[in-house]
Short mmCIF file of C-alpha atoms and ligand atoms in Angstrom, two decimals:
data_model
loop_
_atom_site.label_atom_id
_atom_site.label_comp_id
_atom_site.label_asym_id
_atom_site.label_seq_id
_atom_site.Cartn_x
_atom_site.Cartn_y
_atom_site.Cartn_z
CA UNK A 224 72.55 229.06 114.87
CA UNK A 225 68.98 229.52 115.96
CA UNK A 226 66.55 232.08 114.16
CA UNK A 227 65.39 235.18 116.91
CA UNK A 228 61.88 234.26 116.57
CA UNK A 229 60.04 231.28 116.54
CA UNK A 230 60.73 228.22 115.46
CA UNK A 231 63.27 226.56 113.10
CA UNK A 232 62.11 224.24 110.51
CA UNK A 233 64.02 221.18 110.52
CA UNK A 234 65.19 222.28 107.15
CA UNK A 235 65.95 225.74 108.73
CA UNK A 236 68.30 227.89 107.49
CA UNK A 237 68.73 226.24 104.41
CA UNK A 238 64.70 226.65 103.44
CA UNK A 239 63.09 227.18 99.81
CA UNK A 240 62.65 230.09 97.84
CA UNK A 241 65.85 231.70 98.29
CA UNK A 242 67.62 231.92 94.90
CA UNK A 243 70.53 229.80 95.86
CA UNK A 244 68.63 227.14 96.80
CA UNK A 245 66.59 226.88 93.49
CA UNK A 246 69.31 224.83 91.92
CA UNK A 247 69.52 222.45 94.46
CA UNK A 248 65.86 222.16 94.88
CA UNK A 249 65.44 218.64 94.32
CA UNK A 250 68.23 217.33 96.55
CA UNK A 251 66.36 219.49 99.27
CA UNK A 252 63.55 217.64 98.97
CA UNK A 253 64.63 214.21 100.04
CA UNK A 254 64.30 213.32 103.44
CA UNK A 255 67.42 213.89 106.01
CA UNK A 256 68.24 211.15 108.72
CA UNK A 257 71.09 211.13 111.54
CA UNK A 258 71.71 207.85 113.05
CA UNK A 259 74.17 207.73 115.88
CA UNK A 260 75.42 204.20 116.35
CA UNK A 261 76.33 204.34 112.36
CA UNK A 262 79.10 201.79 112.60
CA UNK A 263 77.01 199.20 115.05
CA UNK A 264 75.05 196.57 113.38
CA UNK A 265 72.07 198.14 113.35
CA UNK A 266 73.33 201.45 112.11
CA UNK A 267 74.50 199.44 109.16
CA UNK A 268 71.04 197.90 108.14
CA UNK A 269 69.39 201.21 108.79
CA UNK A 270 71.86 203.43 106.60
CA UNK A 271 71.24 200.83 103.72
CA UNK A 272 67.33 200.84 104.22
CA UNK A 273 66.84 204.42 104.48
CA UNK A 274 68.80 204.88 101.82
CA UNK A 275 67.50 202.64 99.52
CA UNK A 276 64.55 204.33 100.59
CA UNK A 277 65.61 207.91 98.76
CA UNK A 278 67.38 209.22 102.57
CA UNK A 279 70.09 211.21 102.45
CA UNK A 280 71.76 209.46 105.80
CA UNK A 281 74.33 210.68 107.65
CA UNK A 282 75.90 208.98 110.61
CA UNK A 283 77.76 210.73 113.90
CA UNK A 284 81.52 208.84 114.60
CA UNK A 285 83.50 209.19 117.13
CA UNK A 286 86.79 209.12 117.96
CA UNK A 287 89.66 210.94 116.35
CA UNK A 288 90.98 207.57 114.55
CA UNK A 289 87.80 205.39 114.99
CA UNK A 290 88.85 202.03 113.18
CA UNK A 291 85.10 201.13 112.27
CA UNK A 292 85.41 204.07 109.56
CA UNK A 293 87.12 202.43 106.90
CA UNK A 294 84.63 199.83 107.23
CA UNK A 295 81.83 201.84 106.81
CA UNK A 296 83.09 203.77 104.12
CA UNK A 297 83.71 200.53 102.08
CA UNK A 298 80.39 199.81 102.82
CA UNK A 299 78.48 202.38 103.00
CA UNK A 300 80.34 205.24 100.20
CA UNK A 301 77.03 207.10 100.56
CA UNK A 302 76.95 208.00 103.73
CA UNK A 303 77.97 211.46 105.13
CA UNK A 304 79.98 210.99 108.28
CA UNK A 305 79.77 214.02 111.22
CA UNK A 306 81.80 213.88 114.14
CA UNK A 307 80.19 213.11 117.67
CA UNK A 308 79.62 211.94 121.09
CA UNK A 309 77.32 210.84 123.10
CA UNK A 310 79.27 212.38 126.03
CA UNK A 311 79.25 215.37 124.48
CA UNK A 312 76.13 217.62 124.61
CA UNK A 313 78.07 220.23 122.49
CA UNK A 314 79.05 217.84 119.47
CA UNK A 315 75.25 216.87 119.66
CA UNK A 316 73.83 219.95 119.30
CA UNK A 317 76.57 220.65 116.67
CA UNK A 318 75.58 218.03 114.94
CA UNK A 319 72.18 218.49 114.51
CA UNK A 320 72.62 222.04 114.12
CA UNK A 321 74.91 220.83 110.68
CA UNK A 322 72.51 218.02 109.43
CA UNK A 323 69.28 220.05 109.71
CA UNK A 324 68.08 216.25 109.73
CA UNK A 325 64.20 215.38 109.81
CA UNK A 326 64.56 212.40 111.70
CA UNK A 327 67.03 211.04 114.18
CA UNK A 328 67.81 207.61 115.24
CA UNK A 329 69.85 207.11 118.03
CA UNK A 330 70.94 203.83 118.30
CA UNK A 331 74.44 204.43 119.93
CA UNK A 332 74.96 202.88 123.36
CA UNK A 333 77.60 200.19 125.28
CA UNK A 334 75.40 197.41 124.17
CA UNK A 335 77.23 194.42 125.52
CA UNK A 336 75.73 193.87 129.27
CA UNK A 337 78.70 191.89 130.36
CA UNK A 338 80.10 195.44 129.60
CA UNK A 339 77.88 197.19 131.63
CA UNK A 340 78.90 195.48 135.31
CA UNK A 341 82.51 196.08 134.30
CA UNK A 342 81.89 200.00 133.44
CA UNK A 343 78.91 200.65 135.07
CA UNK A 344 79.43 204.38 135.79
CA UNK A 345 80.37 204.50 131.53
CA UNK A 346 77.43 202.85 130.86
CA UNK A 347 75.02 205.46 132.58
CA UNK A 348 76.51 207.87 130.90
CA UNK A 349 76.30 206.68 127.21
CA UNK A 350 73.20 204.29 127.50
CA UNK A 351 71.06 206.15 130.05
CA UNK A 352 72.45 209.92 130.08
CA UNK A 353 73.00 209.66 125.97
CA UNK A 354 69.90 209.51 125.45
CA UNK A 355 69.22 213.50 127.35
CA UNK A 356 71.98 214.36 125.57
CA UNK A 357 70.63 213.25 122.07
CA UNK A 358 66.88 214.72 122.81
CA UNK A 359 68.42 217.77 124.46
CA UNK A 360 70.41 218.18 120.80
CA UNK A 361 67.10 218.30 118.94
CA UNK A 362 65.04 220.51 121.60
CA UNK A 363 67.74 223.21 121.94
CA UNK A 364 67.97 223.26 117.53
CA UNK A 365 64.31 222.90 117.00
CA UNK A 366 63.77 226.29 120.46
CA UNK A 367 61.50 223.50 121.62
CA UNK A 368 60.85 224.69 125.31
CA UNK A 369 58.59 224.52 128.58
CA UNK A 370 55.88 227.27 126.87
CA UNK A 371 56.90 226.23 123.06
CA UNK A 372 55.55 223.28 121.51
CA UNK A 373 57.23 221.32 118.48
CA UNK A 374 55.51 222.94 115.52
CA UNK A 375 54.58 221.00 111.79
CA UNK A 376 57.41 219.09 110.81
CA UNK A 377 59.41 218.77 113.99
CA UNK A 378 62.67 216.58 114.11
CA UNK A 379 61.35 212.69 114.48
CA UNK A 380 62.78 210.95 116.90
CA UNK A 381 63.36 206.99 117.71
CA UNK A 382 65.26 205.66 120.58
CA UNK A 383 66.68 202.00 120.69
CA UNK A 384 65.08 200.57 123.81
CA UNK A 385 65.50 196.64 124.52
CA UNK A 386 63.74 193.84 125.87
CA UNK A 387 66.40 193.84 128.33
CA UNK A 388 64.18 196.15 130.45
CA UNK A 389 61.79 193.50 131.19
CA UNK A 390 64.57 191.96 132.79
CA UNK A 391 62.85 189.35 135.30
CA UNK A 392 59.80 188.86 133.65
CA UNK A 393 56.19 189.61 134.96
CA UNK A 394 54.56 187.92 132.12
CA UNK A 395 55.29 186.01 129.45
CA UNK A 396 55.24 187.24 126.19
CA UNK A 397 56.31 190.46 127.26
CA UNK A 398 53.83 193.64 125.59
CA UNK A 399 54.15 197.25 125.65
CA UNK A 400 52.39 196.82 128.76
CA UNK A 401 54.62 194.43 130.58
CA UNK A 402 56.26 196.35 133.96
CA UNK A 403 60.62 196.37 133.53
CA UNK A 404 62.24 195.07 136.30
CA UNK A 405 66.01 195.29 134.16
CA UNK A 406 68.98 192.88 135.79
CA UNK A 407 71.97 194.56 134.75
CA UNK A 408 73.21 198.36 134.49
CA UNK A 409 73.15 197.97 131.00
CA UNK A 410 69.20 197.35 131.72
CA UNK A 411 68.45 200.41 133.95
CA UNK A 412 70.52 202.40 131.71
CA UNK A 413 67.61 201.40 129.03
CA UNK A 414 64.95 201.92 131.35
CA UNK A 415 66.16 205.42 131.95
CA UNK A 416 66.24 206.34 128.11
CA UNK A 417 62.99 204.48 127.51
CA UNK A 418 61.18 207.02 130.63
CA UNK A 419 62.79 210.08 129.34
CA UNK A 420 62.31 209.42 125.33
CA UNK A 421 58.42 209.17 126.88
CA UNK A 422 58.93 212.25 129.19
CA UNK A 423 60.08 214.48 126.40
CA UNK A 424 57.04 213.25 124.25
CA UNK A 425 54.76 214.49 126.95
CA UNK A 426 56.69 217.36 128.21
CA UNK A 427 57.31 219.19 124.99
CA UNK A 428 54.75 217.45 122.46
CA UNK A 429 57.80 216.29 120.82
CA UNK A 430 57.44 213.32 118.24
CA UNK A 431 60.05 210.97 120.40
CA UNK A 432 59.17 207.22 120.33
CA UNK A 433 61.46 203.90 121.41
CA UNK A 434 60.99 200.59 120.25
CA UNK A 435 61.21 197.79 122.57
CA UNK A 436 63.45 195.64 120.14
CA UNK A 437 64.43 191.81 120.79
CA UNK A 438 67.44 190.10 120.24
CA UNK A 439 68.27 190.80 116.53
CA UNK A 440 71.41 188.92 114.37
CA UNK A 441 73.04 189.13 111.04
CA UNK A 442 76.49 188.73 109.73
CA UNK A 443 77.75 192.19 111.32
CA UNK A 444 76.74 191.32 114.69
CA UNK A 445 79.64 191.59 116.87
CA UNK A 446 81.59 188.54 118.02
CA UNK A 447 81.24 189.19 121.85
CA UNK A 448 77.31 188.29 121.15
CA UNK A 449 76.24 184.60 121.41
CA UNK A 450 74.98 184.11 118.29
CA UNK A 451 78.22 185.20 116.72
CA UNK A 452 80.59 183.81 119.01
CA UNK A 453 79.17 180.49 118.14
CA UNK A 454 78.64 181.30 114.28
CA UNK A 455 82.68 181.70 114.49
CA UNK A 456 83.31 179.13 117.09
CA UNK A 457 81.65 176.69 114.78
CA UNK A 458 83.27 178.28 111.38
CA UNK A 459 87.03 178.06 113.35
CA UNK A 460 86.23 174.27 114.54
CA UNK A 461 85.04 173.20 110.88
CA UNK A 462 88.03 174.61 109.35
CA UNK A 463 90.48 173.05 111.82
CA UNK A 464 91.38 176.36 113.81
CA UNK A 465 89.93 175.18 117.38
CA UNK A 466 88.39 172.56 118.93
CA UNK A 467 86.78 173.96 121.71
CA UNK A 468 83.98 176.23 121.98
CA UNK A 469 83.37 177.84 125.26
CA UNK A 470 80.24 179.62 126.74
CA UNK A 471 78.18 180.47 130.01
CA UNK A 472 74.62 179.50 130.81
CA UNK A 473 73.03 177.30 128.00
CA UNK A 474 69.70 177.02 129.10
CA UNK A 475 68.38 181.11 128.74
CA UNK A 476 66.15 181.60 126.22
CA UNK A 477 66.17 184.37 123.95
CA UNK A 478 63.69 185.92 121.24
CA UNK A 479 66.44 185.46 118.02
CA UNK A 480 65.37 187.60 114.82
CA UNK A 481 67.70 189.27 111.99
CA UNK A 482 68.25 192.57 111.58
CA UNK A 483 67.70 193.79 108.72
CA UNK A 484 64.04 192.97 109.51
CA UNK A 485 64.08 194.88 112.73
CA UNK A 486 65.47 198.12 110.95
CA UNK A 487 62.23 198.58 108.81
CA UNK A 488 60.04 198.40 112.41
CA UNK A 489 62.21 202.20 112.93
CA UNK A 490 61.93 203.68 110.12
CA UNK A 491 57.66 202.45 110.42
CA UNK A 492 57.34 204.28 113.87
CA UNK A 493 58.50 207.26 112.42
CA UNK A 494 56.58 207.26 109.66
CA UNK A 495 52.83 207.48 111.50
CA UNK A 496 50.55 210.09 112.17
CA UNK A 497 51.38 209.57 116.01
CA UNK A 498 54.21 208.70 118.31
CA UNK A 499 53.68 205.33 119.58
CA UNK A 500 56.31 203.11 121.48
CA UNK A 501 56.26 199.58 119.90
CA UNK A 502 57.27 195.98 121.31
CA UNK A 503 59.30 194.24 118.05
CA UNK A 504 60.25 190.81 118.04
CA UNK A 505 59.13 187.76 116.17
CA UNK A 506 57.07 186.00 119.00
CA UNK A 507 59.16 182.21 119.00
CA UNK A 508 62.35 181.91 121.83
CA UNK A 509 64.63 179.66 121.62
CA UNK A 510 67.44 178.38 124.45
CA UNK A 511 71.34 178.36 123.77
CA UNK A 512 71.19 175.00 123.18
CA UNK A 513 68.49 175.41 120.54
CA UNK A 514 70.62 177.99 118.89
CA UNK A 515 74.05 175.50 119.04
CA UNK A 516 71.66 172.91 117.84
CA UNK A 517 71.04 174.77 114.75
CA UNK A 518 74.55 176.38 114.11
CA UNK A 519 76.89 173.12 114.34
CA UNK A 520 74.24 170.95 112.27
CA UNK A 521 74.13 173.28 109.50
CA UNK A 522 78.24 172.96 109.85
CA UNK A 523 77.39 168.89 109.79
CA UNK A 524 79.07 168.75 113.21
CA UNK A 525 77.68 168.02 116.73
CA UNK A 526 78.17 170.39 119.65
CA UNK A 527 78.30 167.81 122.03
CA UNK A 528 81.64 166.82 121.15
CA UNK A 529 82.80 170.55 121.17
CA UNK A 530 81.27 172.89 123.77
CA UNK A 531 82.58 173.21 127.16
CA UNK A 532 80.63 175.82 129.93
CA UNK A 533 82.85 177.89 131.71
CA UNK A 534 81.81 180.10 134.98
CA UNK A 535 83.91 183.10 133.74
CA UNK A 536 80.72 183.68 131.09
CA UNK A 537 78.12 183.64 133.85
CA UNK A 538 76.33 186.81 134.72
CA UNK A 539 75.85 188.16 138.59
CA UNK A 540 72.13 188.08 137.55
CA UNK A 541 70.74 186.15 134.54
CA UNK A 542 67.54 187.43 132.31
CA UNK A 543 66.43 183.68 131.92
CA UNK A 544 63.50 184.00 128.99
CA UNK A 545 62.50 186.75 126.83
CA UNK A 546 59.51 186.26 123.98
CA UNK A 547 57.85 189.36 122.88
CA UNK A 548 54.06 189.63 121.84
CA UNK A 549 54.69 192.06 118.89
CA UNK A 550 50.74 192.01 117.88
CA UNK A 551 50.20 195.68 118.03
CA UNK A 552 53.18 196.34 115.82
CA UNK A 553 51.73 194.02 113.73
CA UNK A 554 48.21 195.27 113.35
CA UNK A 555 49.56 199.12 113.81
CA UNK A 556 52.02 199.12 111.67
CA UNK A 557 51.90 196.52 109.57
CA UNK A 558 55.25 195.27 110.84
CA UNK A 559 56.05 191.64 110.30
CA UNK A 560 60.03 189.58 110.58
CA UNK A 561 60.77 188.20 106.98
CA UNK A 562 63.61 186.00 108.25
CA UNK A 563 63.22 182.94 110.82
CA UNK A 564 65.72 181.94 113.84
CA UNK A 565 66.90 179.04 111.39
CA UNK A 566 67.38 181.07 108.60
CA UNK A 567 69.26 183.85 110.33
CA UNK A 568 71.76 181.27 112.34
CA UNK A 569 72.59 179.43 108.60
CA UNK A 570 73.45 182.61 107.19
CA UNK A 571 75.45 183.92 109.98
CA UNK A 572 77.87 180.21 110.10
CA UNK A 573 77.74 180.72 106.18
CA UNK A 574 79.38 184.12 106.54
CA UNK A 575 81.75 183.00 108.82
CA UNK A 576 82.81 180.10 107.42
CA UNK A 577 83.10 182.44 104.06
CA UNK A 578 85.13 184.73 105.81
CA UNK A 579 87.37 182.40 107.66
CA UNK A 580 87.97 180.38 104.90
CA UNK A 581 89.08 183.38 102.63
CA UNK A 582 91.61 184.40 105.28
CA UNK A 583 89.59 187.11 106.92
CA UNK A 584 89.27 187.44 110.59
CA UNK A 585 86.56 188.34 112.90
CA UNK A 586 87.86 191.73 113.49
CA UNK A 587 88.10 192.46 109.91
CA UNK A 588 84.51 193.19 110.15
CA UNK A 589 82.43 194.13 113.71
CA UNK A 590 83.81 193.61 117.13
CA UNK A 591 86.76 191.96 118.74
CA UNK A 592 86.09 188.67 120.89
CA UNK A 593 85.07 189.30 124.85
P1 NAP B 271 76.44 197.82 118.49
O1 NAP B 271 76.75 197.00 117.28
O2 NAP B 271 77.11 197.49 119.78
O3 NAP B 271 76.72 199.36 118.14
C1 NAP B 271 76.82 200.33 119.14
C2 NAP B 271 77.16 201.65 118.49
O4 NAP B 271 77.24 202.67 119.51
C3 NAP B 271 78.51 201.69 117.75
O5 NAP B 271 78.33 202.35 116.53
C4 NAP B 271 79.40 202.50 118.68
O6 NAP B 271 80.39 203.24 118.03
C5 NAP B 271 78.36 203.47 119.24
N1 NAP B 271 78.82 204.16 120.45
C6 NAP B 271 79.25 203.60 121.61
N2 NAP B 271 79.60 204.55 122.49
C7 NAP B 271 79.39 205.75 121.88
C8 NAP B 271 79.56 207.10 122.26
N3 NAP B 271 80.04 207.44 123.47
N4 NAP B 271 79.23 208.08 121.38
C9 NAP B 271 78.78 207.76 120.15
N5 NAP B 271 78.61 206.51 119.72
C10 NAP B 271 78.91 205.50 120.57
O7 NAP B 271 74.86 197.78 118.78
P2 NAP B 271 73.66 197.26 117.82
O8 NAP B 271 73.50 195.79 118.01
O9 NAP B 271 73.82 197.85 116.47
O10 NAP B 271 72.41 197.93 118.56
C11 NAP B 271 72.00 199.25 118.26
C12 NAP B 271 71.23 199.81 119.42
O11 NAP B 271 70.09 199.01 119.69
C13 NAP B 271 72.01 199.86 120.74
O12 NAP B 271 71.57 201.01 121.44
C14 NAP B 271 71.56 198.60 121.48
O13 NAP B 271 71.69 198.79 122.87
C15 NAP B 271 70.10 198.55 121.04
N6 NAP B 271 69.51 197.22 121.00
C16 NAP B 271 70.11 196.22 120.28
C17 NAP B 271 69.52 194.98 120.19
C18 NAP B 271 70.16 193.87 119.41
O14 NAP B 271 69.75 192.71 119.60
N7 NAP B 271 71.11 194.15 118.53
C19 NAP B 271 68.27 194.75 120.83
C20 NAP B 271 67.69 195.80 121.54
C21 NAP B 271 68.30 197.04 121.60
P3 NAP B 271 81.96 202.80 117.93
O15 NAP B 271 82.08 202.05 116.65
O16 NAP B 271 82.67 204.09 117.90
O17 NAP B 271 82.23 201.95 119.15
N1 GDD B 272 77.63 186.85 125.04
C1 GDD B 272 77.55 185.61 125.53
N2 GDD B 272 78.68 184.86 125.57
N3 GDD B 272 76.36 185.16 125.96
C2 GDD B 272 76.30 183.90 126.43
C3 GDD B 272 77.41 183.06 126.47
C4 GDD B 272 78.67 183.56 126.05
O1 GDD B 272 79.71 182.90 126.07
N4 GDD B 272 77.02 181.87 126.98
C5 GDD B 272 75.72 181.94 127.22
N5 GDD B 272 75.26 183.17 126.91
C6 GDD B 272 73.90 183.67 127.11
C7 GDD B 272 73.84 184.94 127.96
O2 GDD B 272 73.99 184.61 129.34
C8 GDD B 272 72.45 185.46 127.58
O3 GDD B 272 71.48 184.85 128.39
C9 GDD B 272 72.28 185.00 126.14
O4 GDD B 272 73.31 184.05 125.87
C10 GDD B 272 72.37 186.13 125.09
O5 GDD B 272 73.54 186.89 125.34
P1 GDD B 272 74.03 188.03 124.30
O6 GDD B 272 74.12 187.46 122.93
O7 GDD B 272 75.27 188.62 124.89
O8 GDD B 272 72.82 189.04 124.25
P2 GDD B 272 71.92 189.71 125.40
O9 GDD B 272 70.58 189.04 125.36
O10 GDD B 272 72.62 189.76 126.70
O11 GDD B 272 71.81 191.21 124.90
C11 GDD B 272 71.53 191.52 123.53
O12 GDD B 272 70.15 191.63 123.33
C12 GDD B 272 69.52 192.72 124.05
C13 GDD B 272 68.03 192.66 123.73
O13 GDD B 272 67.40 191.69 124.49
C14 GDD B 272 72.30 192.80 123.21
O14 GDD B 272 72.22 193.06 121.82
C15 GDD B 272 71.68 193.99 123.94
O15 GDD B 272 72.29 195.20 123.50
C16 GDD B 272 70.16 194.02 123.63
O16 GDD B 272 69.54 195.10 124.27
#
């Protein structure tokens, strides 16, 4: 429902001064954020943070039985769930029409890049075309257009852009100014939504920035990722389940942090004076072999004895290294990782071997095994 004239605030309809608002006055003025992606891992860390952080959050599902809800319910009871997808411009603009929010996060996508060769068409859509869909939302609701700018206290907006953009790398570490040359759809997808998140900040003066996040892990990571397939694979070997781990190329190097770190960089870029795109990673990279190195000693085992490579976990192209320079967040920002690679691994092969041991299974929390 958009006002005749001018704009809406993001609060709009529901703004101050009318009597039936008095009462609920201080409720109003806590800050209102939408994350799509609500029942990923990052959505998870986020919804905590910002709500810690005095947020009223609210999170778009999808689905009409999504499983992840229960799960996020338990988890989350603060939450306020909306319906949505992100192949639906209608639901969008629904939704933001609903939550009045003042910020948006949109951190849904098909993030598995195995994924993204075997759908790649899907993966367009929600990764790449999402991202229109999501911005689109917040122009239509805010009457952002061609001859009318964003006014004081637009909707924010952060998009979840990756390191996998850099793909092939020019340079090593990889900045804000490092060209993308992505190797999978899943990677132009990202490229896409990284262009147009910067295309509607010039186009419309809208306050639209991505962050160019590494590799980030924790406990809710999903099992098809290496870090948790391994933090399982070690947790099922230890407890007697399996005795074989199997995995693709061992020797690509990634840029490992933890999550709940890389949460606080989104809320950060929202939070400034003016829209900047930021590279966010902790700046050490480490190989698979580092990473099985870490996860089977802290299980006293060695993975030598356990880990066979198979060709069916191979990608048609490889993204061999990735190591981000994450200076200006640093100095801009003020945005450091708390947790190290070691750290982040122990915790994750902790969990697991918690959650194994006390009968639970993988899919009882993120993900189902590729
Ligand atoms: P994730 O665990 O795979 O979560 C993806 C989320 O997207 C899920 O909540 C999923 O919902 C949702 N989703 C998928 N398709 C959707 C659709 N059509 N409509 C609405 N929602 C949909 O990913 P993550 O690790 O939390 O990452 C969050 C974001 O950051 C993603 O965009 C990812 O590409 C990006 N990113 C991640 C990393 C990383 O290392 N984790 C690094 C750089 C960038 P369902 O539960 O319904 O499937
Ligand atoms: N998943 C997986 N499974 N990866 C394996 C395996 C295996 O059995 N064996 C070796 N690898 C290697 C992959 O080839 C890749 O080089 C590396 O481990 C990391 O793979 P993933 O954990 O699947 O993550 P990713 O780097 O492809 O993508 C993640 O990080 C991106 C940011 O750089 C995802 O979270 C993306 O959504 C994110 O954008």
């Amino acid at each position: 429902m958009l006002p005749r004239h001018g704009l809406i605030s993001p609060r709009g309809p529901r703004a101050a001064n009318h009597p039936v608002w008095t009462a609920t006055l201080e409720a109003d003025l806590s800050r209102r954020a939408l994350i799509t992606g609500i029942t990923g891992q990052d959505g998870t860390y986020l919804a905590e943070y910002l709500t810690a952080q005095g947020y009223e959050v609210w999170g778009l599902v999808r689905g009409q039985q999504n499983p992840r809800v229960r799960q996020l319910r338990q988890l989350l009871g603060e939450v306020r769930l909306i319906r949505g997808d992100l192949l639906d411009q209608g639901s969008l603009i629904s939704a933001v029409e609903r939550v009045q929010p003042d910020e948006v996060y949109n951190l849904a996508a098909i993030s598995y890049v195995p994924m993204s060769w075997a759908q790649a068409e899907l993966t367009g859509e929600v990764t790449g075309l999402g991202v229109l869909r999501v911005l689109e939302a917040i122009r239509v609701c805010s009457g952002i257009s061609a001859s009318r700018s964003p006014g004081r206290g637009q909707i924010r907006f952060y998009q979840a852009s990756s390191s996998e953009m850099f793909g092939m790398v020019r340079e090593s570490p990889q900045t804000e100014q490092t060209p993308f040359h992505p190797r999978s759809p899943y990677g132009v997808a990202k490229s896409y939504g990284h262009f147009l998140t910067q295309n509607y900040r010039e186009s419309y003066g809208m306050f639209a920035v991505s962050g160019v996040l590494f590799n980030h892990e924790s406990p809710r990571r999903g099992a098809e990722f290496v870090t948790r397939k391994i933090s399982l694979g070690v947790a099922k070997i230890k407890l007697g389940y399996e005795r074989q781990l199997r995995l693709g190329n061992l020797s690509a190097r990634r840029d490992w942090g933890f999550a709940g770190d890389y949460v606080r960089a989104m809320h950060l870029m929202l939070g400034q004076d003016e829209p900047v795109d930021y590279v966010i990673g902790t700046g050490v990279t480490h190989s698979v072999e580092d990473l099985l190195d870490e996860a089977f000693t802290f299980a006293g085992l060695d993975w030598h004895d356990h880990v066979v490579t198979d060709a069916a976990f191979i990608r048609p192209a490889e993204v061999d290294k990735l190591c981000a320079d994450a200076s200006a967040a640093r100095e801009n920002i003020g945005w450091e990782p708390k947790i190290t690679f070691e750290e982040v691994i122990g915790m994750m092969v902790e969990a697991d071997l918690e959650l194994l041991s006390s009968g639970g299974q993988a899919e009882d929390w993120f993900g189902d095994t590729w």
